[in-house]
Rosetta silent file (secondary structure, phi, psi, omega in degrees, C-alpha in Angstrom):
SEQUENCE: LVATANVVSDIIKANPTAAPEAVAVAAKSITEEVIAKNPHYPKAGADSEDVIYVEISAEDTKNVVDQVEKDIAAGKPVDEIKPTVPTIPDAKPGKPVKPDPLPGGGTGATGGN
SCORE:     score description
SCORE:     0.000 S_00000001
   1 L     0.000  -27.895  168.394  104.746   94.747   93.950 S_00000001
   2 H   -72.235  -41.679  158.934  105.403   97.080   96.509 S_00000001
   3 H   -18.469  -80.564  148.908  104.700   99.251   93.891 S_00000001
   4 H   -23.660  -66.046  175.673  101.038   97.832   93.269 S_00000001
   5 H   -77.434    4.502 -162.814  100.125   98.253   97.139 S_00000001
   6 H  -105.611  -11.508  161.405  101.633  101.623   97.834 S_00000001
   7 H   -32.067  -74.905 -168.436   99.648  102.820   94.812 S_00000001
   8 H   -86.914   16.295 -174.893   96.718  101.700   95.325 S_00000001
   9 H   -96.003  -45.109  158.302   96.813  102.000   99.160 S_00000001
  10 H   -50.977  -38.535  174.090   96.815  106.290   97.806 S_00000001
  11 H   -76.432   -7.624  164.877   94.350  105.545   95.658 S_00000001
  12 H  -131.685   43.658  101.289   91.723  104.518   97.427 S_00000001
  13 H   -15.518  -85.481 -178.002   92.806  106.751   99.768 S_00000001
  14 H   -64.915  -31.706 -142.123   91.802  109.673   97.046 S_00000001
  15 L  -131.476   88.720  146.787   88.634  107.355   95.860 S_00000001
  16 L   -76.181  -14.541  174.604   87.487  104.973   99.491 S_00000001
  17 L  -103.154   16.979  165.657   84.221  104.767   97.358 S_00000001
  18 L   -55.674  144.321  178.047   85.800  103.693   93.904 S_00000001
  19 L   -28.902 -155.426  150.666   84.605  100.254   92.296 S_00000001
  20 L  -110.716  -58.764  156.597   87.748   97.545   93.120 S_00000001
  21 H    11.735 -111.617 -161.626   87.491   97.838   89.187 S_00000001
  22 H   -66.063  -20.798  165.910   88.408  100.639   88.727 S_00000001
  23 H   -60.848  -35.354 -147.584   90.886  100.733   91.797 S_00000001
  24 H   -71.460  -54.845 -178.325   92.053   98.016   89.953 S_00000001
  25 H   -53.809  -39.734  178.904   93.015   99.522   86.305 S_00000001
  26 H   -43.351  -84.430 -163.273   93.655  102.911   87.869 S_00000001
  27 H   -36.979  -67.378  158.924   96.649  101.317   89.796 S_00000001
  28 H   -17.781  -31.730 -153.906   97.777   99.006   86.831 S_00000001
  29 H  -114.878  -24.860  128.192   98.365  101.713   84.604 S_00000001
  30 H    13.138 -102.023 -158.469   99.695  103.610   87.685 S_00000001
  31 H   -83.788  -45.273 -155.309  102.168  101.129   89.270 S_00000001
  32 H   -75.039  -47.028 -167.888  103.249  100.843   85.091 S_00000001
  33 L   -77.537   -3.711  159.115  104.078  104.813   84.869 S_00000001
  34 L  -126.398   42.063 -163.745  106.240  104.616   88.197 S_00000001
  35 L  -143.422  -60.977 -166.633  108.022  101.090   87.582 S_00000001
  36 L   -63.808  -20.657 -142.385  109.270  103.310   84.099 S_00000001
  37 L  -115.683  -36.943  178.665  109.929  106.140   85.335 S_00000001
  38 L  -115.190   94.535  154.069  112.339  104.213   89.034 S_00000001
  39 L  -103.211   66.809  150.581  112.749  100.530   87.987 S_00000001
  40 L  -128.172   -6.895 -168.872  114.549   99.246   90.718 S_00000001
  41 L   -53.767  128.549   56.479  111.818  101.167   92.926 S_00000001
  42 L  -125.785   18.130  134.713  111.463  100.903   95.688 S_00000001
  43 L   -28.017  151.361 -172.561  115.374  101.493   94.798 S_00000001
  44 L  -122.323  -24.649  169.636  116.620  104.379   94.979 S_00000001
  45 L   174.292 -171.090 -139.460  119.270  101.410   91.337 S_00000001
  46 L   -62.329  -62.697  177.041  120.479   98.740   90.698 S_00000001
  47 L   -95.030   44.468  171.987  123.143   98.828   93.303 S_00000001
  48 L  -100.901  127.373  166.423  121.666  101.097   95.606 S_00000001
  49 L   -84.022   -2.582  168.518  120.288  100.449   99.221 S_00000001
  50 L  -109.002  112.309 -161.347  118.127  103.377   99.423 S_00000001
  51 L   -77.054  138.997  163.173  114.407  103.511   99.377 S_00000001
  52 E   -92.160  139.220  109.671  112.480  105.852   97.175 S_00000001
  53 E  -177.617 -155.909  -95.989  108.847  106.778   96.582 S_00000001
  54 L  -138.028  100.181 -169.765  107.078  107.953   95.176 S_00000001
  55 L   -79.543   33.817  169.835  104.080  110.907   96.239 S_00000001
  56 L     2.706   98.862  175.096  100.689  110.928   93.896 S_00000001
  57 L   -43.966  171.231  148.963   98.683  114.009   94.352 S_00000001
  58 H   -73.104  -29.620 -179.204   95.087  112.294   95.348 S_00000001
  59 H   -64.688  -27.012  155.818   94.061  115.076   92.728 S_00000001
  60 H   -55.195  -47.324  160.031   95.975  112.709   90.189 S_00000001
  61 H   -67.835  -26.197 -131.730   94.722  109.545   91.261 S_00000001
  62 H  -112.875  -52.797  163.863   91.428  111.051   91.461 S_00000001
  63 H  -140.977   25.248  125.538   91.204  111.594   88.300 S_00000001
  64 H   -59.116  -64.743 -150.583   92.243  108.182   86.705 S_00000001
  65 H   -61.912  -58.792 -175.449   89.687  106.721   88.877 S_00000001
  66 H   -41.420  -85.013  149.480   87.098  109.711   87.194 S_00000001
  67 H    29.530 -103.594 -156.766   88.677  108.006   83.879 S_00000001
  68 H   -51.371  -83.425 -143.600   88.308  104.579   84.376 S_00000001
  69 H   -48.398   -2.466 -175.734   85.171  104.641   85.671 S_00000001
  70 H   -58.951  -31.654 -148.190   83.108  107.423   83.131 S_00000001
  71 L   -93.274  -20.014  156.150   84.481  104.428   80.596 S_00000001
  72 H   -38.056  -54.186  179.149   83.084  101.460   82.823 S_00000001
  73 H   -78.094   11.728  163.495   80.024  103.143   82.965 S_00000001
  74 H  -121.384   12.787  169.533   79.668  103.452   78.823 S_00000001
  75 L    77.222   29.168  163.308   80.601   99.545   78.714 S_00000001
  76 L  -100.792  161.188  174.454   84.041   98.871   77.126 S_00000001
  77 L   -45.618   71.688  165.982   85.753   96.070   78.594 S_00000001
  78 L     5.796  -35.260  178.941   88.115   96.871   81.617 S_00000001
  79 L   -90.153  -13.204  177.849   91.272   95.053   79.988 S_00000001
  80 L   -78.484  -20.263 -172.867   90.518   97.802   76.758 S_00000001
  81 L  -104.457  136.514 -165.211   91.056  100.694   79.279 S_00000001
  82 L  -125.530   82.353  177.581   94.105  102.939   79.018 S_00000001
  83 L   -81.985  146.227 -169.893   93.273  106.144   81.220 S_00000001
  84 L   -71.874  141.014  156.450   96.615  108.841   80.857 S_00000001
  85 L  -114.009 -163.641 -160.992   97.986  109.089   83.758 S_00000001
  86 L  -129.639  103.222 -168.725   99.588  112.354   84.483 S_00000001
  87 L   -14.302  123.765 -174.922  103.157  112.500   84.788 S_00000001
  88 L   -66.375  155.592  -15.993  104.879  110.850   87.873 S_00000001
  89 L   118.929   94.251  162.975  106.618  112.682   90.520 S_00000001
  90 L   -60.560  155.342 -161.886  110.821  112.120   90.689 S_00000001
  91 L   -87.284  159.865 -157.423  110.746  109.814   93.272 S_00000001
  92 E  -122.210  143.672  166.145  111.976  111.116   97.175 S_00000001
  93 E   -78.303  169.024  149.267  114.220  109.126   99.546 S_00000001
  94 L   -51.107  129.399  171.666  113.232  107.617  101.837 S_00000001
  95 L  -125.859   88.780 -161.842  113.566  107.777  105.542 S_00000001
  96 L   -40.092  145.251  -52.456  113.951  105.040  107.149 S_00000001
  97 L  -175.301   69.853  166.289  111.304  103.562  109.863 S_00000001
  98 L  -127.360  135.191 -161.056  112.727  102.277  113.750 S_00000001
  99 L   -56.939  139.792  136.725  110.089  100.350  115.399 S_00000001
 100 L  -139.403 -170.903 -156.672  109.514  101.478  119.043 S_00000001
 101 L   -39.946  160.572 -147.516  111.415   98.873  122.347 S_00000001
 102 L  -106.264  128.941 -178.202  109.190   97.047  123.372 S_00000001
 103 L   -62.260  123.785 -160.555  108.238   97.794  127.183 S_00000001
 104 L   116.989   -0.195 -135.699  110.275   95.807  129.304 S_00000001
 105 L   -18.173   76.300  155.464  112.466   95.270  126.711 S_00000001
 106 L  -127.155 -170.717 -152.213  112.513   91.324  125.715 S_00000001
 107 L   -85.224   -7.716  174.711  110.764   90.481  122.570 S_00000001
 108 L    85.580    2.236 -158.915  107.595   88.831  124.142 S_00000001
 109 L   -73.871  -48.425  162.529  109.035   85.865  121.649 S_00000001
 110 L   -26.963  -33.570 -149.396  109.990   83.812  125.313 S_00000001
 111 L    54.415   56.407  162.534  106.016   83.930  127.066 S_00000001
 112 L  -140.472  160.301 -149.702  107.826   84.667  130.556 S_00000001
 113 L   -82.076    0.000    0.000  106.777   87.870  132.876 S_00000001
């Protein structure tokens, strides 16, 4: 699920006007390749707590979406479209994100001032 969400985000960013069907087919195809290369995504391995990410170029996502859109325009059923996905780049180590502390040090959960 995490891989799919990340891929969909990359596709929409690179192809903001793509049809929802094209985004869905492209995301499925690219995600399958990401998972095939990184079976424990978003973890680095089965026994690892290290997080990884895969950066797929805008050009690559655009090419996959273009293939899908051409097939859709040609009348090919969506469930039969199998675009060629470029080689998935090697995963990179993720960087932990530390949230900014809340002003005043409170969590806001108690409603106090």
